[in-house]
Amino acid sequence: MASASSGPSAAGVSSFDPGVPSCASASASGIKRSVGSEVPYASGMPIKKIGHRGVDSSGETTYKKTTSSALKGAIQLGITHTVGSLSTKPERDVLMQDFYVVESIFFPSEGSNLTPAHHYNDFRFKTYAPVAFRYFRELFGIRPDDYLYSLCNEPLIELCSSGASGSLFYVSSDDEFIIKTVQHKEAEFLQKLLPGYYMNLNQNPRTLLPKFYGLYCVQAGGKNIRIVVMNNLLPRSVKMHIKYDLKGSTYKRRASQKEREKPLPTFKDLDFLQDIPDGLFLDADMYNALCKTLQRDCLVLQSFKIMDYSLLMSIHNIDHAQREPLGNEAQCSADTRKPAPQKALYSTAMESIQGEARRGGTMETDDHMGGIPARNSKGERLLLYIGIIDILQSYRFVKKLEHSWKALVHDGDTVSVHRPGFYAERFQRFMCNTVFKKIPSQPSWKSLKLQSPSSPIEQKNSEDLEQDSTSLVIPKSQQC
């Protein structure tokens, strides 16, 4: 919806790492931290700055000169008010004008007859298309009280890494929602998309596109901080062993050395081709369902002239996890959080793909945990957590110029920025021919699940599989 976020690129959701502990400022501060305990941005120059995101002299994250703790408090106060006031309005069909409504409420620190007193500087909170987003939340089975409880009952958790875009990311304490700061152009583009997004969700609620639950703006200190609430692609309760941001492009699509030093780096297309040259194997039904979903989603994105999006994919290796010691620090931190299961409909990777993909067969596992079951060429059992991210990029004039310049220096078909139609076709071809493949129907696959990973039989089967997979060719009739 990632958009969960992607490491070295300005990749929106892909830039956060759900496996990394939250920032100290997030865990140390509740939503009622007093202004006196905060070190104002003006009292010291920021230690570092990426886009609008910085760190002040006290070590606290800032965004457009507003401290993270103040921003979190404003978000929670604003959402509490807007969802509460919306509940008094009767249910009705969504009308075209609902997509363009903007509601605004002022929150003075001393409080008013409509808002409570708080310990932050005065701010204004804007809610975009409240009736339309209420419909989207209802479509995904999110009740108003659940939405409020998830976002406003406990302090939001700040995710530390922001990537090149400089966006801030927060996750709700129950692991259900991601809150991301977006640029003015992105928020404006999302507003324009809403009527088409409404039409698409009505026809196609099972989608790998981001699921947008709310668009808001906090006006503080003379600055507009726009935020979007989305589904959380990568649950923190599941240990991820490797993560990729894939575009189907090869031009400069390799993780930087700085990115590789992170606890859970976000690798790119060339890294995937090097690490997993044989691809990831899915049951036939699962493969068909996934490729059907990708095809429909890419058609929607192409119709909106959207491009430069990515497939965020995080992989949990079941066999590796079973061999890891229980005392592992990262595993303990994940286990102690124990977030509640996701409540939103179609929010997990398994629920997001089209068709009635079988949960059994050669991919049977005890617990899917919302992931899509798969195997690698060694026969190891995997769970895939995937979603299309960074869709708020239209093929505007600047992008056209960027592609034209790159095409003069490099092969135009390999660069990530391309015209929407070509981009969609290349994206689908890469995902359904190179990244994901149908599991071969050889007997060696059927016996894989019956053996322990370390048994001699499995080693022999893995050798057979490697031979099979190198000669695997997907017929044109099965390609997207």
Coordinates of C-alpha atoms in Angstrom, one line a residue:
M1 CA 0.0 0.0 0.0
A2 CA 4.5 0.1 0.9
S3 CA 4.6 1.5 0.2
A4 CA 6.0 -1.9 3.7
S5 CA 8.3 1.3 2.1
S6 CA 12.5 1.4 -0.6
G7 CA 15.8 1.9 0.8
P8 CA 18.2 3.5 -1.7
S9 CA 15.6 4.9 -4.0
A10 CA 13.0 7.6 -3.5
A11 CA 10.6 4.7 -3.2
G12 CA 7.8 5.8 -0.9
V13 CA 6.6 2.9 1.2
S14 CA 9.5 0.7 0.2
S15 CA 11.9 3.0 2.0
F16 CA 11.0 1.8 5.5
D17 CA 12.2 -1.3 7.2
P18 CA 9.5 -2.9 9.4
G19 CA 12.1 -5.3 10.8
V20 CA 14.2 -2.5 12.3
P21 CA 13.3 -1.3 15.8
S22 CA 11.5 2.0 16.0
C23 CA 13.3 5.3 16.4
A24 CA 14.1 6.3 20.0
S25 CA 12.0 9.4 19.8
A26 CA 9.0 7.3 18.9
S27 CA 9.3 4.9 21.7
A28 CA 10.2 7.5 24.3
S29 CA 7.5 10.0 23.6
G30 CA 3.7 9.6 24.0
I31 CA 1.2 11.8 22.2
K32 CA 1.0 14.2 25.1
R33 CA 4.6 15.3 25.3
S34 CA 4.7 18.9 26.5
V35 CA 6.2 21.7 24.4
G36 CA 8.6 22.5 27.2
S37 CA 10.2 19.1 26.9
E38 CA 10.7 19.3 23.2
V39 CA 13.8 21.0 21.8
P40 CA 12.5 23.4 19.2
Y41 CA 14.0 23.2 15.7
A42 CA 15.2 26.7 15.9
S43 CA 17.2 26.1 19.0
G44 CA 19.8 24.1 17.1
M45 CA 20.6 23.3 13.5
P46 CA 19.5 19.9 12.3
I47 CA 22.2 17.2 12.4
K48 CA 21.2 15.9 8.9
K49 CA 18.5 16.6 6.4
I50 CA 17.0 14.5 3.6
G51 CA 14.3 16.4 1.8
H52 CA 12.0 17.8 4.4
R53 CA 13.1 15.3 7.0
G54 CA 15.8 16.3 9.5
V55 CA 17.1 15.6 13.0
D56 CA 17.4 18.4 15.5
S57 CA 20.1 18.9 18.1
S58 CA 18.3 16.7 20.6
G59 CA 18.2 13.8 18.2
E60 CA 14.5 14.0 17.5
T61 CA 13.2 13.7 14.0
T62 CA 11.7 16.8 12.4
Y63 CA 9.6 17.3 9.3
K64 CA 9.2 20.8 7.9
K65 CA 10.5 22.1 11.2
T66 CA 7.9 20.3 13.2
T67 CA 9.1 17.7 15.7
S68 CA 7.9 14.1 15.2
S69 CA 6.2 13.9 18.5
A70 CA 4.2 17.1 17.8
L71 CA 3.3 15.8 14.4
K72 CA 2.1 12.5 15.8
G73 CA 0.0 14.2 18.4
A74 CA -1.6 16.5 15.8
I75 CA -2.3 13.5 13.6
Q76 CA -4.0 11.6 16.4
L77 CA -6.0 14.6 17.6
G78 CA -7.1 15.4 14.0
I79 CA -8.2 11.9 13.1
T80 CA -10.1 11.5 16.3
H81 CA -12.1 14.6 15.6
T82 CA -12.7 14.0 11.9
V83 CA -13.8 10.4 12.3
G84 CA -16.0 11.3 15.3
S85 CA -17.7 14.1 13.4
L86 CA -18.2 11.9 10.3
S87 CA -20.0 9.3 12.4
T88 CA -22.8 11.8 13.0
K89 CA -23.4 12.1 9.2
P90 CA -25.9 9.6 7.7
E91 CA -24.7 6.8 5.4
R92 CA -25.3 7.5 1.7
D93 CA -23.9 6.8 -1.7
V94 CA -20.7 8.5 -2.7
L95 CA -21.4 11.5 -5.1
M96 CA -18.9 13.0 -7.5
Q97 CA -18.6 16.2 -5.4
D98 CA -17.5 14.1 -2.4
F99 CA -14.1 13.6 -4.0
Y100 CA -13.3 17.3 -3.9
V101 CA -14.5 18.2 -0.4
V102 CA -11.9 19.5 2.1
E103 CA -12.9 19.9 5.7
S104 CA -10.7 22.0 8.0
I105 CA -10.7 22.4 11.8
F106 CA -8.4 24.6 13.9
F107 CA -6.8 23.2 17.1
P108 CA -5.6 26.0 19.4
S109 CA -3.5 24.8 22.2
E110 CA -5.9 26.1 24.8
G111 CA -8.8 24.2 23.2
S112 CA -12.1 25.4 21.9
N113 CA -15.8 24.4 22.0
L114 CA -15.0 21.9 19.2
T115 CA -11.5 20.7 20.1
P116 CA -9.7 19.7 23.3
A117 CA -6.7 21.5 24.9
H118 CA -3.3 20.0 24.0
H119 CA 0.4 20.5 24.7
Y120 CA 1.5 21.4 21.2
N121 CA 1.6 24.6 19.2
D122 CA -1.6 25.7 17.5
F123 CA -2.3 23.8 14.3
R124 CA -5.0 23.3 11.6
F125 CA -6.1 19.8 10.5
K126 CA -7.5 19.2 7.0
T127 CA -9.4 16.1 5.9
Y128 CA -9.7 15.4 2.2
A129 CA -12.8 13.7 0.7
P130 CA -14.0 12.3 4.1
V131 CA -17.1 10.6 2.8
A132 CA -15.2 9.0 -0.1
F133 CA -12.5 7.6 2.2
R134 CA -15.1 6.4 4.7
Y135 CA -16.5 4.4 1.8
F136 CA -13.1 3.0 1.0
R137 CA -12.6 2.0 4.7
E138 CA -16.0 0.3 4.7
L139 CA -15.2 -1.6 1.5
F140 CA -12.2 -3.1 3.4
G141 CA -14.2 -3.9 6.5
I142 CA -12.6 -1.2 8.7
R143 CA -15.2 0.1 11.2
P144 CA -14.8 3.7 12.5
D145 CA -14.1 2.5 16.1
D146 CA -11.4 0.1 14.8
Y147 CA -9.8 2.8 12.7
L148 CA -9.7 5.2 15.7
Y149 CA -8.5 2.5 18.1
S150 CA -5.6 1.5 15.8
L151 CA -4.4 5.0 15.0
C152 CA -5.2 6.9 18.2
N153 CA -5.4 4.6 21.2
E154 CA -1.6 4.1 21.4
P155 CA 1.4 6.2 20.4
L156 CA 2.3 5.9 16.8
I157 CA 5.6 4.1 16.1
E158 CA 8.1 6.0 14.0
L159 CA 10.1 3.9 11.5
C160 CA 13.6 5.2 11.3
S161 CA 14.8 4.8 7.7
S162 CA 13.3 7.2 5.2
G163 CA 15.1 6.6 1.9
A164 CA 16.1 9.3 -0.5
S165 CA 12.6 10.8 -0.6
G166 CA 12.9 12.0 3.0
S167 CA 9.4 10.9 3.9
L168 CA 8.4 10.1 7.5
F169 CA 6.7 6.8 8.2
Y170 CA 4.7 5.8 11.2
V171 CA 3.1 2.4 11.9
S172 CA 0.1 1.9 14.2
S173 CA 0.9 -0.1 17.4
D174 CA -1.3 -3.0 16.2
D175 CA 0.6 -3.2 12.9
E176 CA -2.5 -2.4 10.9
F177 CA -1.8 0.9 9.2
I178 CA 1.1 2.9 7.8
I179 CA 1.1 6.7 7.9
K180 CA 3.4 8.3 5.3
T181 CA 4.2 12.0 4.6
V182 CA 3.7 12.8 0.9
Q183 CA 4.7 15.7 -1.2
H184 CA 2.2 18.3 -2.4
K185 CA 2.3 16.9 -6.0
E186 CA 1.6 13.4 -4.7
A187 CA -1.3 14.5 -2.6
E188 CA -2.7 16.5 -5.5
F189 CA -2.4 13.5 -7.8
L190 CA -4.1 11.2 -5.3
Q191 CA -7.0 13.7 -5.2
K192 CA -7.3 13.5 -8.9
L193 CA -7.2 9.7 -8.9
L194 CA -10.0 9.3 -6.4
P195 CA -12.9 8.9 -8.8
G196 CA -11.0 6.3 -10.8
Y197 CA -9.8 4.7 -7.7
Y198 CA -13.4 4.4 -6.5
M199 CA -14.4 2.8 -9.7
N200 CA -11.5 0.4 -9.7
L201 CA -12.1 -0.7 -6.1
N202 CA -15.8 -1.4 -6.8
Q203 CA -14.8 -3.7 -9.6
N204 CA -11.6 -5.1 -8.1
P205 CA -11.3 -5.0 -4.3
R206 CA -8.6 -7.7 -4.6
T207 CA -5.7 -5.6 -5.7
L208 CA -1.9 -5.3 -5.1
L209 CA -2.3 -1.5 -5.4
P210 CA -1.9 0.6 -2.2
K211 CA -5.1 0.7 -0.2
F212 CA -5.6 4.3 0.8
Y213 CA -7.7 4.8 3.9
G214 CA -7.3 8.6 4.5
L215 CA -5.6 11.7 3.2
Y216 CA -5.0 14.6 5.6
C217 CA -2.9 17.7 6.1
V218 CA -1.4 19.2 9.2
Q219 CA -0.8 22.9 9.0
A220 CA 1.8 23.9 11.6
G221 CA 4.4 26.7 11.7
G222 CA 3.3 28.0 8.4
K223 CA 4.0 24.7 6.7
N224 CA 1.7 22.1 5.1
I225 CA 2.5 18.5 6.1
R226 CA 0.4 16.1 4.0
I227 CA -0.1 12.5 5.1
V228 CA -1.7 9.4 3.8
V229 CA -3.0 6.4 5.7
M230 CA -2.4 3.1 4.0
N231 CA -2.3 -0.7 4.6
N232 CA 0.8 -2.1 6.1
L233 CA 2.4 -4.4 3.6
L234 CA 5.1 -5.9 5.8
P235 CA 3.9 -7.1 9.3
R236 CA 6.6 -6.6 12.0
S237 CA 5.5 -9.9 13.6
V238 CA 7.0 -11.9 10.7
K239 CA 10.8 -11.9 10.4
M240 CA 11.8 -11.0 6.9
H241 CA 15.0 -12.5 5.6
I242 CA 15.4 -10.5 2.4
K243 CA 13.6 -7.6 0.7
Y244 CA 13.5 -6.4 -2.9
D245 CA 12.2 -3.3 -4.7
L246 CA 11.6 -4.5 -8.3
K247 CA 10.7 -2.4 -11.4
G248 CA 11.7 -4.7 -14.3
S249 CA 14.5 -2.2 -15.1
T250 CA 18.2 -2.9 -15.1
Y251 CA 19.7 0.6 -15.4
K252 CA 21.4 1.3 -12.1
R253 CA 19.0 -1.1 -10.4
R254 CA 21.5 -2.4 -7.8
A255 CA 21.5 -1.6 -4.0
S256 CA 24.2 0.8 -3.0
Q257 CA 26.9 -0.1 -0.5
K258 CA 25.3 2.1 2.1
E259 CA 22.0 0.3 1.7
R260 CA 23.7 -3.1 2.0
E261 CA 25.0 -2.2 5.4
K262 CA 21.5 -2.0 6.8
P263 CA 20.1 -4.8 9.0
L264 CA 17.5 -5.6 6.3
P265 CA 18.7 -4.0 3.0
T266 CA 16.3 -3.3 0.1
F267 CA 17.8 -4.9 -2.9
K268 CA 16.9 -4.2 -6.5
D269 CA 16.4 -5.9 -9.9
L270 CA 20.0 -6.7 -10.7
D271 CA 20.5 -8.1 -7.2
F272 CA 17.5 -10.3 -7.6
L273 CA 18.8 -11.6 -10.9
Q274 CA 22.1 -12.4 -9.2
D275 CA 20.7 -13.8 -6.0
I276 CA 17.7 -15.8 -7.3
P277 CA 18.4 -16.4 -11.0
D278 CA 15.9 -19.2 -11.3
G279 CA 13.1 -17.2 -9.9
L280 CA 10.5 -18.1 -7.2
F281 CA 8.2 -21.0 -7.8
L282 CA 4.4 -20.9 -7.1
D283 CA 1.7 -23.4 -7.5
A284 CA -0.1 -23.1 -10.9
D285 CA -3.2 -21.6 -9.3
M286 CA -1.2 -19.2 -7.2
Y287 CA 0.9 -18.2 -10.1
N288 CA -2.1 -17.6 -12.4
A289 CA -3.9 -15.6 -9.6
L290 CA -0.9 -13.4 -9.0
C291 CA -0.2 -12.7 -12.7
K292 CA -3.9 -12.0 -13.3
T293 CA -3.8 -9.4 -10.5
L294 CA -0.6 -7.8 -11.7
Q295 CA -2.1 -7.6 -15.2
R296 CA -5.3 -5.9 -14.0
D297 CA -3.4 -3.5 -11.7
C298 CA -1.0 -2.5 -14.5
L299 CA -3.9 -1.8 -16.8
V300 CA -5.4 0.5 -14.3
L301 CA -2.0 2.3 -13.7
Q302 CA -1.5 2.6 -17.4
S303 CA -5.0 4.1 -17.9
F304 CA -4.0 6.8 -15.3
K305 CA -0.6 7.4 -17.1
I306 CA 1.2 6.2 -13.9
M307 CA 4.7 4.9 -14.1
D308 CA 7.9 4.3 -12.2
Y309 CA 6.0 2.1 -9.6
S310 CA 7.7 -0.9 -8.0
L311 CA 6.8 -4.3 -6.6
L312 CA 7.9 -4.4 -3.0
M313 CA 8.6 -8.0 -2.0
S314 CA 9.8 -9.2 1.3
I315 CA 10.6 -12.9 1.8
H316 CA 10.2 -15.0 5.0
N317 CA 12.1 -18.2 4.7
I318 CA 10.2 -20.8 6.7
D319 CA 13.1 -23.4 6.7
H320 CA 15.6 -20.8 7.8
A321 CA 13.4 -19.5 10.5
Q322 CA 13.0 -23.0 11.9
R323 CA 16.7 -23.4 12.1
E324 CA 17.3 -20.1 13.8
P325 CA 17.9 -20.1 17.5
L326 CA 14.9 -19.0 19.6
G327 CA 17.2 -16.6 21.5
N328 CA 17.9 -14.6 18.4
E329 CA 17.5 -10.9 19.4
A330 CA 15.6 -9.9 16.2
Q331 CA 13.2 -12.8 16.6
C332 CA 12.6 -12.0 20.3
S333 CA 11.8 -8.4 19.5
A334 CA 9.3 -9.5 16.9
D335 CA 7.7 -12.1 19.2
T336 CA 7.2 -9.8 22.2
R337 CA 5.3 -7.2 20.2
K338 CA 2.6 -9.7 19.2
P339 CA 0.5 -7.3 17.2
A340 CA -3.2 -8.2 16.6
P341 CA -4.0 -10.0 13.3
Q342 CA -4.9 -7.6 10.5
K343 CA -8.5 -6.7 10.5
A344 CA -8.9 -5.1 7.1
L345 CA -10.2 -7.2 4.3
Y346 CA -8.0 -8.0 1.3
S347 CA -5.1 -6.4 3.2
T348 CA -2.7 -9.4 3.2
A349 CA -0.7 -10.6 0.2
M350 CA -2.8 -13.8 0.0
E351 CA -6.1 -11.9 0.1
S352 CA -5.0 -9.3 -2.5
I353 CA -4.5 -11.6 -5.4
Q354 CA -7.3 -12.7 -7.8
G355 CA -8.9 -16.1 -8.0
E356 CA -9.3 -19.0 -5.6
A357 CA -5.7 -19.9 -5.3
R358 CA -5.3 -23.2 -3.4
R359 CA -3.7 -23.1 0.0
G360 CA -2.7 -26.8 -0.1
G361 CA -0.9 -28.8 -2.7
T362 CA 2.9 -28.7 -2.9
M363 CA 3.0 -25.4 -1.0
E364 CA 1.2 -26.5 2.1
T365 CA 2.4 -24.9 5.4
D366 CA 1.0 -24.8 8.9
D367 CA 0.5 -21.0 8.9
H368 CA 0.5 -18.7 5.9
M369 CA 0.6 -15.6 8.2
G370 CA -0.9 -13.6 5.3
G371 CA 2.0 -14.4 3.0
I372 CA 1.9 -16.1 -0.4
P373 CA 3.5 -19.6 -0.2
A374 CA 6.4 -20.2 -2.7
R375 CA 9.7 -22.1 -3.1
N376 CA 13.1 -21.2 -4.2
S377 CA 15.3 -23.4 -6.5
K378 CA 16.7 -25.2 -3.4
G379 CA 13.2 -26.3 -2.5
E380 CA 13.0 -24.1 0.6
R381 CA 9.6 -23.0 1.8
L382 CA 9.0 -19.3 1.5
L383 CA 6.3 -16.8 2.3
L384 CA 6.1 -13.7 0.1
Y385 CA 4.8 -10.4 1.2
I386 CA 4.2 -8.2 -1.9
G387 CA 2.5 -5.0 -3.0
I388 CA 2.7 -2.4 -5.7
I389 CA 4.1 0.9 -4.3
D390 CA 4.9 4.4 -5.5
I391 CA 1.9 4.8 -7.7
L392 CA 1.6 8.6 -7.2
Q393 CA 3.9 9.3 -10.1
S394 CA 2.2 10.4 -13.3
Y395 CA 4.1 10.6 -16.6
R396 CA 4.5 14.3 -16.5
F397 CA 6.7 16.6 -18.6
V398 CA 9.6 16.3 -16.2
K399 CA 9.5 12.5 -16.4
K400 CA 9.4 12.7 -20.2
L401 CA 12.5 14.9 -20.2
E402 CA 14.2 12.5 -17.7
H403 CA 13.6 9.5 -20.0
S404 CA 14.6 11.3 -23.1
W405 CA 17.9 12.4 -21.5
K406 CA 18.6 8.9 -20.2
A407 CA 17.7 7.3 -23.5
L408 CA 20.4 9.4 -25.2
V409 CA 23.1 8.0 -23.0
H410 CA 21.8 4.5 -22.3
D411 CA 19.5 1.9 -23.8
G412 CA 16.1 3.5 -23.4
D413 CA 14.4 0.1 -22.8
T414 CA 16.5 -0.5 -19.6
V415 CA 15.9 2.7 -17.7
S416 CA 13.2 2.8 -15.1
V417 CA 11.4 5.9 -16.3
H418 CA 9.5 5.1 -19.4
R419 CA 6.2 5.8 -21.1
P420 CA 3.3 4.2 -19.1
G421 CA 2.3 1.6 -21.7
F422 CA 5.8 0.3 -22.2
Y423 CA 6.5 0.5 -18.5
A424 CA 3.5 -1.7 -17.7
E425 CA 4.3 -4.3 -20.3
R426 CA 7.9 -4.5 -19.2
F427 CA 6.9 -4.7 -15.5
Q428 CA 4.4 -7.6 -16.1
R429 CA 6.9 -9.5 -18.3
F430 CA 9.6 -9.3 -15.7
M431 CA 7.4 -10.3 -12.8
C432 CA 5.6 -13.2 -14.5
N433 CA 8.5 -14.5 -16.6
T434 CA 11.6 -13.9 -14.4
V435 CA 10.6 -13.3 -10.8
F436 CA 7.6 -15.7 -10.5
K437 CA 7.4 -19.1 -12.2
K438 CA 5.0 -22.0 -12.1
I439 CA 6.2 -24.9 -10.1
P440 CA 7.4 -27.8 -12.3
S441 CA 5.2 -30.8 -12.2
Q442 CA 8.1 -33.2 -11.6
P443 CA 7.8 -35.8 -8.8
S444 CA 10.8 -34.2 -7.1
W445 CA 8.7 -31.2 -6.1
K446 CA 5.9 -33.3 -4.5
S447 CA 8.4 -35.0 -2.2
L448 CA 10.1 -31.8 -1.1
K449 CA 7.5 -31.0 1.7
L450 CA 7.9 -34.5 3.1
Q451 CA 11.6 -34.2 3.9
S452 CA 13.5 -32.1 6.4
P453 CA 15.7 -29.4 4.8
S454 CA 18.9 -31.1 5.8
S455 CA 18.1 -34.6 4.7
P456 CA 20.0 -36.3 1.8
I457 CA 16.8 -36.8 -0.1
E458 CA 16.1 -33.1 -0.1
Q459 CA 19.6 -32.4 -1.2
K460 CA 19.1 -34.8 -4.2
N461 CA 15.7 -33.2 -4.9
S462 CA 17.2 -29.7 -4.9
E463 CA 19.8 -30.9 -7.4
D464 CA 17.0 -32.2 -9.6
L465 CA 15.1 -29.0 -9.2
E466 CA 18.0 -26.9 -10.2
Q467 CA 18.3 -28.9 -13.4
D468 CA 14.6 -28.6 -14.1
S469 CA 14.4 -24.9 -13.4
T470 CA 17.2 -23.9 -15.7
S471 CA 15.3 -25.3 -18.6
L472 CA 11.9 -24.0 -17.5
V473 CA 10.2 -22.0 -20.3
I474 CA 6.8 -20.5 -19.8
P475 CA 4.5 -20.8 -22.9
K476 CA 3.4 -17.5 -24.5
S477 CA -0.2 -18.4 -23.6
Q478 CA 0.7 -18.2 -19.9
Q479 CA 2.6 -15.0 -20.1
C480 CA 1.0 -11.7 -19.1

